[in-house]
Tab-separated table of C-alpha atoms in Angstrom:
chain	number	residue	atom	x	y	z
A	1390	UNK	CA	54.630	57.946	-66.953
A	1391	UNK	CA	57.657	57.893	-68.978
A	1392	UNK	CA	60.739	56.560	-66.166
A	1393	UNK	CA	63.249	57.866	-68.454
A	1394	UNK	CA	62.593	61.375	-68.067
A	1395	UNK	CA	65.756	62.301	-66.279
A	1396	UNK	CA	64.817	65.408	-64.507
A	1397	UNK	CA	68.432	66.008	-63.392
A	1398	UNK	CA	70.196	65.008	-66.641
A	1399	UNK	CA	67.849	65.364	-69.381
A	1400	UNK	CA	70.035	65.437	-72.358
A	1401	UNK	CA	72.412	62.289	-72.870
A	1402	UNK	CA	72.176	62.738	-76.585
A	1403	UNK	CA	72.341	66.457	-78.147
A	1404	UNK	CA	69.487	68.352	-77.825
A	1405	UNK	CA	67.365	68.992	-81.097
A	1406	UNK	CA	65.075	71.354	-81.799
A	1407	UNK	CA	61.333	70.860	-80.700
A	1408	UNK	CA	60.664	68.194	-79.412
A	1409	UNK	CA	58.039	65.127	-80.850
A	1410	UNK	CA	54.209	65.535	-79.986
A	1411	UNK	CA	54.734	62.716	-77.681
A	1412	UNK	CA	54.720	61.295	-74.458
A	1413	UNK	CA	58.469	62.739	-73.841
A	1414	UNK	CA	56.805	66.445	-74.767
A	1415	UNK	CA	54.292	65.338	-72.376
A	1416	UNK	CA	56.449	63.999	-69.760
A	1417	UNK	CA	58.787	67.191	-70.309
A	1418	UNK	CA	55.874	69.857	-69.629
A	1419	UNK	CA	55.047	67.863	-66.337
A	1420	UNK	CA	58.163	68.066	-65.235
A	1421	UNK	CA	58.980	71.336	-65.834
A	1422	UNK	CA	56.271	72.225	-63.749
A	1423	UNK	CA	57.222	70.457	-60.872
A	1424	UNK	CA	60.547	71.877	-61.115
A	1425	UNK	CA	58.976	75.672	-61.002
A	1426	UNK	CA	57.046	75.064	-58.076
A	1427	UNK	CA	59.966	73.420	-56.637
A	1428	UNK	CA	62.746	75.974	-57.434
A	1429	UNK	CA	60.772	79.317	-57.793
A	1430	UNK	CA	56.925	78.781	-55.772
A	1431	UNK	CA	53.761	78.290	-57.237
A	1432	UNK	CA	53.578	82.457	-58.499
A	1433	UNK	CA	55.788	81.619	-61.055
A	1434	UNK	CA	54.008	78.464	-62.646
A	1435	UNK	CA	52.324	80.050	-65.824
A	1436	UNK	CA	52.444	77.959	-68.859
A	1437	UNK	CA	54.480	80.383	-70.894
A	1438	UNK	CA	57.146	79.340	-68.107
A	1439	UNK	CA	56.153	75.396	-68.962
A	1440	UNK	CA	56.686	75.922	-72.116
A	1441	UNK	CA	59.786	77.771	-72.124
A	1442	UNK	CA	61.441	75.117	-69.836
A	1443	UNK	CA	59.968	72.181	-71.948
A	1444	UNK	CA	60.878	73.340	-75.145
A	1445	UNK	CA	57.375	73.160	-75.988
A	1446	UNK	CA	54.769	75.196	-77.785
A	1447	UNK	CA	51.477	76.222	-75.808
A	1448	UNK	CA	49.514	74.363	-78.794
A	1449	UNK	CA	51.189	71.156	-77.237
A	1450	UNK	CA	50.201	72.255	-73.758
A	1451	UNK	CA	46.512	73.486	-74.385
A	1452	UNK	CA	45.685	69.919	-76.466
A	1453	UNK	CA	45.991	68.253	-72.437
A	1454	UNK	CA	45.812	70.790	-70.321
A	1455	UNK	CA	43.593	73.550	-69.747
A	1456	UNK	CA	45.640	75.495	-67.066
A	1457	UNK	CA	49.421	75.488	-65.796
A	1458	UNK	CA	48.104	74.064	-62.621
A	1459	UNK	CA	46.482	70.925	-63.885
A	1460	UNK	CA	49.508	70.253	-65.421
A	1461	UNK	CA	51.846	70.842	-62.006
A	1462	UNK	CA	48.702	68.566	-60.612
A	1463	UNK	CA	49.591	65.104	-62.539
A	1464	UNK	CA	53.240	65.551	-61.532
A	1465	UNK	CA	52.316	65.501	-58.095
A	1466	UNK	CA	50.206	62.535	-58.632
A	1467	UNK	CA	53.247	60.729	-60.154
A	1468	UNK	CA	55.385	61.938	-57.174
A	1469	UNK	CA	52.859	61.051	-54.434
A	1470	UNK	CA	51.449	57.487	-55.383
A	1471	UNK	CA	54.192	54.571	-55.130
A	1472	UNK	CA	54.753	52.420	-58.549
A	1473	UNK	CA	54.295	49.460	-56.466
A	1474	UNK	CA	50.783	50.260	-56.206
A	1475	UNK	CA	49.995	49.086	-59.560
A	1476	UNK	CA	51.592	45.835	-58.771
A	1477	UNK	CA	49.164	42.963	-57.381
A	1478	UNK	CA	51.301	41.384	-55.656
A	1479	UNK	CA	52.998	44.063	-53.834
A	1480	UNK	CA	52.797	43.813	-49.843
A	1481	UNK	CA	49.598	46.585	-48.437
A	1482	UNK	CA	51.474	47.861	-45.742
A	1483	UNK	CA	54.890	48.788	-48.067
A	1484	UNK	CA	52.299	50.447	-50.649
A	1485	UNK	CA	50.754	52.744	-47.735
A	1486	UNK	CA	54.015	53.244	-45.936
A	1487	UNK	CA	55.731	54.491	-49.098
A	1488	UNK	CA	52.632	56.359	-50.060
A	1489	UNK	CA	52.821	58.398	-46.596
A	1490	UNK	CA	56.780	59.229	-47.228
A	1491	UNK	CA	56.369	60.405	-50.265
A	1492	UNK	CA	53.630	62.446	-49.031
A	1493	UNK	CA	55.232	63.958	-46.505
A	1494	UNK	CA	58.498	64.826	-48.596
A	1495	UNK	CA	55.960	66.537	-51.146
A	1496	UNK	CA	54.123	68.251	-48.078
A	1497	UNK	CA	57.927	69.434	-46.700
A	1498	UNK	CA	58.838	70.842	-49.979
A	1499	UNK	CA	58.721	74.866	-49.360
A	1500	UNK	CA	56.803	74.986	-52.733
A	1501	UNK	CA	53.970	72.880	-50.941
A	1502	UNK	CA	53.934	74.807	-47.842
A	1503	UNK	CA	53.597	78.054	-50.045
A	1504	UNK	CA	50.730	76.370	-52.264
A	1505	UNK	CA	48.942	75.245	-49.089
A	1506	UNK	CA	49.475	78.754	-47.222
A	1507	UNK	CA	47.768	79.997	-50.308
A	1508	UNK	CA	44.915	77.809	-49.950
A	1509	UNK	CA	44.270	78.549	-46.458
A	1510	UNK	CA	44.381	81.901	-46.965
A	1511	UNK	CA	41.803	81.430	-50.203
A	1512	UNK	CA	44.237	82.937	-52.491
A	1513	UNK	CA	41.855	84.571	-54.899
A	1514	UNK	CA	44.405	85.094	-57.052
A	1515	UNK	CA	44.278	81.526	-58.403
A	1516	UNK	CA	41.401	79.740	-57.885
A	1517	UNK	CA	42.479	77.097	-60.315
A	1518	UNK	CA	44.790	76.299	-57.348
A	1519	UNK	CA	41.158	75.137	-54.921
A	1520	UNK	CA	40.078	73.065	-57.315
A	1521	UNK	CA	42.315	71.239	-58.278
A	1522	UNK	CA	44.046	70.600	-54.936
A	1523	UNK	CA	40.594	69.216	-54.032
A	1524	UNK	CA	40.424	67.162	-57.272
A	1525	UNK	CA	43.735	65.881	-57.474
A	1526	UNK	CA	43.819	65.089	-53.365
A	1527	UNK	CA	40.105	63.106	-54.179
A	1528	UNK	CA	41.837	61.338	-56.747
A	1529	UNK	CA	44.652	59.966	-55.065
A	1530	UNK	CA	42.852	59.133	-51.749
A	1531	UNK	CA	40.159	57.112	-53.965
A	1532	UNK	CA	43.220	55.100	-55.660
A	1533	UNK	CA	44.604	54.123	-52.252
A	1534	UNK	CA	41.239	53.339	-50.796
A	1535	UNK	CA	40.814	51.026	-54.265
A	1536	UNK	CA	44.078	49.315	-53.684
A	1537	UNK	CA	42.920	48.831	-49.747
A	1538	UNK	CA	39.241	47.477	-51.309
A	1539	UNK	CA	40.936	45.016	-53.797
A	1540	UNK	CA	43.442	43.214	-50.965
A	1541	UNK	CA	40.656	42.749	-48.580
A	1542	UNK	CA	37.944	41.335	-51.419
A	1543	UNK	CA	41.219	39.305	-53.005
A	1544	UNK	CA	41.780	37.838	-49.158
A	1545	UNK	CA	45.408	39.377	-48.655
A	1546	UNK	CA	44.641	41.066	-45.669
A	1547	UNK	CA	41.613	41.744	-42.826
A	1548	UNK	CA	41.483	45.653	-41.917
A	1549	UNK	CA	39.953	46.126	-38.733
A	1550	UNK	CA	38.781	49.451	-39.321
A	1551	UNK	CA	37.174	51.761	-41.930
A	1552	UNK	CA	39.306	52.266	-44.791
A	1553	UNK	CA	39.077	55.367	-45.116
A	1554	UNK	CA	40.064	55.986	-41.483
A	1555	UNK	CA	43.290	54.115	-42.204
A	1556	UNK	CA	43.654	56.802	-45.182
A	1557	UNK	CA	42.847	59.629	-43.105
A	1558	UNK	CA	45.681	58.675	-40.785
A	1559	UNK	CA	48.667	58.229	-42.700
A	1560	UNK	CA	47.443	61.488	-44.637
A	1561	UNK	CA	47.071	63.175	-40.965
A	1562	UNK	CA	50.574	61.855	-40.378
A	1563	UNK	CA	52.231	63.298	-42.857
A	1564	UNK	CA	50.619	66.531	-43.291
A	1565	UNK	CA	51.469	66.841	-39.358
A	1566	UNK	CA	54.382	66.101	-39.211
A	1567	UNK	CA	55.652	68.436	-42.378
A	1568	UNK	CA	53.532	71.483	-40.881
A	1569	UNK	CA	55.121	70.903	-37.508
A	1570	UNK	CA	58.664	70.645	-39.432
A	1571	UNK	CA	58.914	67.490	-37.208
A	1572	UNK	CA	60.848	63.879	-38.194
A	1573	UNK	CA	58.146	61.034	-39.159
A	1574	UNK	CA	59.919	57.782	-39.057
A	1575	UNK	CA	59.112	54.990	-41.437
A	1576	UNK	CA	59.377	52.623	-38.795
A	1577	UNK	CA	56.342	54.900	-36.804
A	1578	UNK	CA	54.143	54.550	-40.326
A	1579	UNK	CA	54.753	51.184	-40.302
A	1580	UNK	CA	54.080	50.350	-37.038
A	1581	UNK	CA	50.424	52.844	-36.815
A	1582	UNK	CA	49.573	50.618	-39.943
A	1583	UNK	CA	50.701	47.025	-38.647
A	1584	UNK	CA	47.995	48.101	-35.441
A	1585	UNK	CA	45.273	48.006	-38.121
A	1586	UNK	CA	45.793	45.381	-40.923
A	1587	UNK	CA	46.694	42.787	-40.339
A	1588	UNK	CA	48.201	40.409	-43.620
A	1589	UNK	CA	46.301	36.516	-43.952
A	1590	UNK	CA	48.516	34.056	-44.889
A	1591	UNK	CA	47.136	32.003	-47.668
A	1592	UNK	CA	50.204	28.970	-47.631
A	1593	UNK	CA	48.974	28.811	-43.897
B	502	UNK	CA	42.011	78.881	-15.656
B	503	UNK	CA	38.647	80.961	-14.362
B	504	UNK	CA	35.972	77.978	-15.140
B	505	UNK	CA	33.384	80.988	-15.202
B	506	UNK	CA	34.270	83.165	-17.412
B	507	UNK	CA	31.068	83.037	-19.650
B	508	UNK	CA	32.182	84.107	-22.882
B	509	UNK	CA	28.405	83.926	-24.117
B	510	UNK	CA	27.214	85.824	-21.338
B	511	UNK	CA	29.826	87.489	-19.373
B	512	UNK	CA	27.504	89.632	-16.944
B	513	UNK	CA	24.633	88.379	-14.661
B	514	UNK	CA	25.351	91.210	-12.545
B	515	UNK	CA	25.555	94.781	-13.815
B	516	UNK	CA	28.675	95.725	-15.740
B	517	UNK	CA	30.850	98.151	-13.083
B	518	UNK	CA	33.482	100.750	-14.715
B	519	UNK	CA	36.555	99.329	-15.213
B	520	UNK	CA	37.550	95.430	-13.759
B	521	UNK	CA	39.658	94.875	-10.523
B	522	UNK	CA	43.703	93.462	-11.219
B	523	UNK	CA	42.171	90.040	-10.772
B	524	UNK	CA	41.740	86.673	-13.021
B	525	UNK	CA	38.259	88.261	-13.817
B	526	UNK	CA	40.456	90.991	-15.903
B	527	UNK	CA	42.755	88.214	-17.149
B	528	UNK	CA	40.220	86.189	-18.234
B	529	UNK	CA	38.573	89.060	-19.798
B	530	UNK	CA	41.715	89.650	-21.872
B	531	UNK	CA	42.221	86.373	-23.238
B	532	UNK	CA	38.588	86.129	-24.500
B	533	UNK	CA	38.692	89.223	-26.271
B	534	UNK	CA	41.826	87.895	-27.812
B	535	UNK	CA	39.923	84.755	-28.881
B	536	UNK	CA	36.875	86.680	-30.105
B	537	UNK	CA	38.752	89.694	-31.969
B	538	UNK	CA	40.842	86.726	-33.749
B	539	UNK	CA	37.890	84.116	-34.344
B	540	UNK	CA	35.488	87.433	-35.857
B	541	UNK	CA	38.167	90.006	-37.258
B	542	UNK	CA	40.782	87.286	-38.209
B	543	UNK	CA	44.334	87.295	-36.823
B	544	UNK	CA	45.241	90.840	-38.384
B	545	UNK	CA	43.055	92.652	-36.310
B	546	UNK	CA	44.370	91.066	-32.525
B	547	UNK	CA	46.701	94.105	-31.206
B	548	UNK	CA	47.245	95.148	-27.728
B	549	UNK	CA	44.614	97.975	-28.112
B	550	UNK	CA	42.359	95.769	-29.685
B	551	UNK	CA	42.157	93.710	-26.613
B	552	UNK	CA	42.284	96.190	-24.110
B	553	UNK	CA	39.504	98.130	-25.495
B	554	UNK	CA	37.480	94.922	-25.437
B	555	UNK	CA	38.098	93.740	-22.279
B	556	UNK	CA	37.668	97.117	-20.689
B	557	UNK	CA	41.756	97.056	-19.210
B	558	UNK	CA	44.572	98.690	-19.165
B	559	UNK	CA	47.633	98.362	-21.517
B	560	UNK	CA	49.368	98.532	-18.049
B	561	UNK	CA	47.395	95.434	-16.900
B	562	UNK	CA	47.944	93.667	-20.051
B	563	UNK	CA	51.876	94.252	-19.849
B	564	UNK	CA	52.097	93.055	-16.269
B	565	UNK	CA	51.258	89.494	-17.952
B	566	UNK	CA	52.156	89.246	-21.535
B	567	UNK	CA	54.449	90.812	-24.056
B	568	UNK	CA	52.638	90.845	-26.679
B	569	UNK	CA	48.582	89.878	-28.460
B	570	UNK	CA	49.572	86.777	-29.528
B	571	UNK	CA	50.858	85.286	-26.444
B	572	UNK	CA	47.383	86.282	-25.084
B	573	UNK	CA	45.955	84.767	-27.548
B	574	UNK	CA	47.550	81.677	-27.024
B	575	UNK	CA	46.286	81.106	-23.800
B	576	UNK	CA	42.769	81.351	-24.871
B	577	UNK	CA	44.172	78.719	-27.422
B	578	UNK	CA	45.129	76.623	-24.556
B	579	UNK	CA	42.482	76.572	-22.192
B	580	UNK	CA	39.981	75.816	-25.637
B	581	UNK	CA	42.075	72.547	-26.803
B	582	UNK	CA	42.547	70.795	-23.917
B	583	UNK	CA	39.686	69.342	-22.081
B	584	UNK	CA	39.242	69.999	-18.487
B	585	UNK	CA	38.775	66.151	-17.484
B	586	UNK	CA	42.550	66.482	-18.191
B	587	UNK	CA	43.325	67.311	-14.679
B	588	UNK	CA	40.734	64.513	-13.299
B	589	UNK	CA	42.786	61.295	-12.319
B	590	UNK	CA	39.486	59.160	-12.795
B	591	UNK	CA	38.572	60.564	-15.770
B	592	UNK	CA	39.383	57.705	-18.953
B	593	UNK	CA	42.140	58.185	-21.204
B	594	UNK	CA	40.418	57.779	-24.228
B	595	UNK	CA	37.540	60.044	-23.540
B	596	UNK	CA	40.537	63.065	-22.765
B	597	UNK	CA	42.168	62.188	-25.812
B	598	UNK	CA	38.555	62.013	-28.319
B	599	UNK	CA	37.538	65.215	-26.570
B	600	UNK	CA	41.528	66.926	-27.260
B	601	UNK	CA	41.014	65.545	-30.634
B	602	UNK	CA	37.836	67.064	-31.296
B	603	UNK	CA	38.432	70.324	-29.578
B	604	UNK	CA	41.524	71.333	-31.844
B	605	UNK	CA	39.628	69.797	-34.736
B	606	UNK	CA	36.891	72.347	-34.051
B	607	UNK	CA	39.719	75.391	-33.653
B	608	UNK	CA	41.280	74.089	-36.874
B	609	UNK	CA	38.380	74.776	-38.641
B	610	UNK	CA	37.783	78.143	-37.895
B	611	UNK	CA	37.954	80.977	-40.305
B	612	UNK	CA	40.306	82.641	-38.087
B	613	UNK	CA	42.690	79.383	-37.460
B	614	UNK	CA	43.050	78.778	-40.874
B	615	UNK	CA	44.484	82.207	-41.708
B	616	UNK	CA	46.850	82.131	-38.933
B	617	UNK	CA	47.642	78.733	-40.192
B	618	UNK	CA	47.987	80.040	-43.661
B	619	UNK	CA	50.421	83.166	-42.956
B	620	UNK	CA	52.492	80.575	-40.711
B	621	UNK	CA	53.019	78.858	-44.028
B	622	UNK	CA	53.795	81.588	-45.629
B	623	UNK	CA	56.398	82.552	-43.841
B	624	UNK	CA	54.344	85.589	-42.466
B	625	UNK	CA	57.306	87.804	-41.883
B	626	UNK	CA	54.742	91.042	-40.743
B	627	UNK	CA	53.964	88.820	-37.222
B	628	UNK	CA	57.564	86.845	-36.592
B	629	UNK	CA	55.917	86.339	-33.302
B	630	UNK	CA	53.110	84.445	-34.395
B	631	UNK	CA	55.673	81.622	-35.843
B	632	UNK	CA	57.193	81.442	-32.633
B	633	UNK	CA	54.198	81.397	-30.872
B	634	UNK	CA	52.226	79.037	-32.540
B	635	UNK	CA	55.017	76.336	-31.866
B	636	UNK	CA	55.845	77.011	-28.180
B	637	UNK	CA	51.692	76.142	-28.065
B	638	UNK	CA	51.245	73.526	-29.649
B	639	UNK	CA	55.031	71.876	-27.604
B	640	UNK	CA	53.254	72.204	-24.486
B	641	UNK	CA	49.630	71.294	-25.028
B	642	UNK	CA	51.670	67.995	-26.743
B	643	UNK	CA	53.548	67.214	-23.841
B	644	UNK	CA	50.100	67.677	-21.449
B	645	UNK	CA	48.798	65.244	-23.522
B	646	UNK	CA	51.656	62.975	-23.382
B	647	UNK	CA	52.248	63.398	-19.435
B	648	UNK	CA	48.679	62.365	-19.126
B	649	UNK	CA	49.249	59.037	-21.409
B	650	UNK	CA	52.432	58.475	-19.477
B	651	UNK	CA	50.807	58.748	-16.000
B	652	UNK	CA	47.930	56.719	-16.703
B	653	UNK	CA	50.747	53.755	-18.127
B	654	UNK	CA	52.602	54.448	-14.624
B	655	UNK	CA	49.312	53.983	-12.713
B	656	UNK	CA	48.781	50.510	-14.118
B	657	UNK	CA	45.275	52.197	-16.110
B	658	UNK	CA	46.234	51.719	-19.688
B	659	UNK	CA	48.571	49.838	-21.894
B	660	UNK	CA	49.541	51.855	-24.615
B	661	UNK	CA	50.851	49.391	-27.526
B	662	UNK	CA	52.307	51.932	-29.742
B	663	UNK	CA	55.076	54.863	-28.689
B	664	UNK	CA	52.900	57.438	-26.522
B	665	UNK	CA	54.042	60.362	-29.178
B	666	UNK	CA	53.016	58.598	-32.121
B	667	UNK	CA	49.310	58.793	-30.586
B	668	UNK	CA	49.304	62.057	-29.985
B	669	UNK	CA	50.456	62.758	-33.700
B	670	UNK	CA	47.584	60.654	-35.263
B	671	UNK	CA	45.253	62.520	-33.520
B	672	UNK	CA	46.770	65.514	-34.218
B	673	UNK	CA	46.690	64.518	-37.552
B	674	UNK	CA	43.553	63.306	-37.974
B	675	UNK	CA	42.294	66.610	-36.715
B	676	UNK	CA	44.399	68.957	-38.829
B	677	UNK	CA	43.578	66.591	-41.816
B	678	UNK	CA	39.792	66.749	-41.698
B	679	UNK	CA	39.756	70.532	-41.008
B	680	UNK	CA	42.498	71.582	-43.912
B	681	UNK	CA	40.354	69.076	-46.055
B	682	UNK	CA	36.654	70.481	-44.975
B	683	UNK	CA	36.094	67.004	-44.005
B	684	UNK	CA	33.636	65.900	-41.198
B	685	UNK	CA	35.715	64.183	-38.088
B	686	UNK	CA	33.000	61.815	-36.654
B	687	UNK	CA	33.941	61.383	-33.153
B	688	UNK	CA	33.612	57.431	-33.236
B	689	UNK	CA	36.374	56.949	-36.002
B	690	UNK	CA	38.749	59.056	-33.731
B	691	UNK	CA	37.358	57.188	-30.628
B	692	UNK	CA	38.158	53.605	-33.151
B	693	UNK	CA	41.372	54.493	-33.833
B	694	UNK	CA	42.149	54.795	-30.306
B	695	UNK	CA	40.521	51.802	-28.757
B	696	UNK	CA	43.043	50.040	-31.451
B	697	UNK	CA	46.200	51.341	-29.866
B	698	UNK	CA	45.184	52.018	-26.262
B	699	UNK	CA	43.832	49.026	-23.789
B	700	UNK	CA	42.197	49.789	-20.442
B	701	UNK	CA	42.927	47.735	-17.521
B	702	UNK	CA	40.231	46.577	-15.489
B	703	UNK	CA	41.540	47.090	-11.768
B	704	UNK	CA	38.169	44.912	-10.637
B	705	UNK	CA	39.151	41.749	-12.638
């Protein structure tokens, strides 16, 4: 994912025309879609609007993506999972904590709410939307539950209860909480979490 | 709450015309507002609806509510919370796995998802759906947490997390596993809980 993509300021140098079959095309598309769901609901994600917004052609979008939702999909994924969890040495509980927040600012977004209401409702109008929500929701909770795996086979930490349990909760947490327009402290994350893994220190 | 209200089978005796101004005819209303919602979906719950399947009058319904939905929600009540609530002896945990699995079970109706779904959306047709929906859910919440607090008070538990951060994992846990057409195995809830709650033994 391409940090530099400045969604609020994306043009520190003039803008040229087109832009490079590249990552920042690639980058741009994703974030345009984010910002539609954001600023106008899930209706008006189409990938004429993608394009429009990215200064992209639809040849550019159809070589990765087959649909305007799969693309909306991996910007959520870059929005939702924490950069720390790629790093080793990063603490289990911050990873997970910060995973949850950033879920449950996603889940708050009106945009969400909207895509979710649709899903509930089976909006036949998109089915794309199912699917993927499934597949990109699978995907994410299998990278957490991978990170979880990995610290308790490396002997960082002892979790004293199924892993995917401890997944299941923070996700319950947060999609509670933003359905129920209600506060969800860090510190309460943190604390639900410190209650079931518990960190082994290996200078002990 | 009229323990015998036999939705399955409502009449060992022969039907009579009409029902007296009793809790029979209350109860009578709120399960037809439970069954017209859980088999026609939320659209079709209206005053008439529920008179004509309870066999009252709109008169008899008015005396008690304003409107379907606040009907409705008192069938919603007396499904979610267990009736070992009111039992002093009865163990915390067990009331709260039961609660958990209870609204886990109304989540994942047809009929609560829809309701769920227009709330999302913001369904501006039934305003008083929004507002009911959250007066619910407040005071089934603070049952819950009254019954948490007492049992702390009464020397019974130690709770080692804040009481209202229980009641929102389970909460969670339940509205995660139906939204996600997960299973919610009774143990993992019943797990979670036996890592945040401690009985006392008053013998020891």
């Amino acid at each position: 994912m391409n940090e530099a993509s400045g969604k609020l300021d994306s043009s520190p140098q003039p803008p040229v025309l087109g832009r490079p079959r590249s990552a920042t095309a690639h980058q741009a598309m994703v974030d345009a879609a984010h910002d539609i769901v954001t600023k106008d609901g899930p209706l008006a994600l189409t990938v004429q609007a993608i394009c429009q917004a990215a200064g992209t052609s639809r040849a550019s979008f159809y070589r990765r993506w087959s649909n305007a939702w799969q693309c909306f999909t991996e910007s959520v994924d870059s929005f939702l999972l924490p950069p720390s969890m790629n790093d080793p040495t990063a603490d289990t509980i911050d990873i997970l904590v910060a995973a949850t927040m950033n879920f449950y600012r996603y889940l708050s977004l009106r945009a969400t709410k909207v895509r979710l209401g649709m899903i509930l409702l089976d909006a036949s109008a998109q089915p794309d939307m199912l699917v993927e929500a499934k597949k990109d929701t699978e995907a994410r909770r299998a990278k957490l539950l991978k990170r979880i795996g990995d610290d308790v086979a490396d002997g960082r930490i002892v979790v004293t209860i199924h892993h995917g349990v401890v997944v299941n909760i923070i996700s319950g947490l947060a999609l509670h909480a933003a359905l129920m327009a209600r506060p969800l402290p860090e510190k309460d994350v943190r604390a639900v979490l410190s209650r079931l893994i518990f960190p082994i220190d290996a200078t002990a």
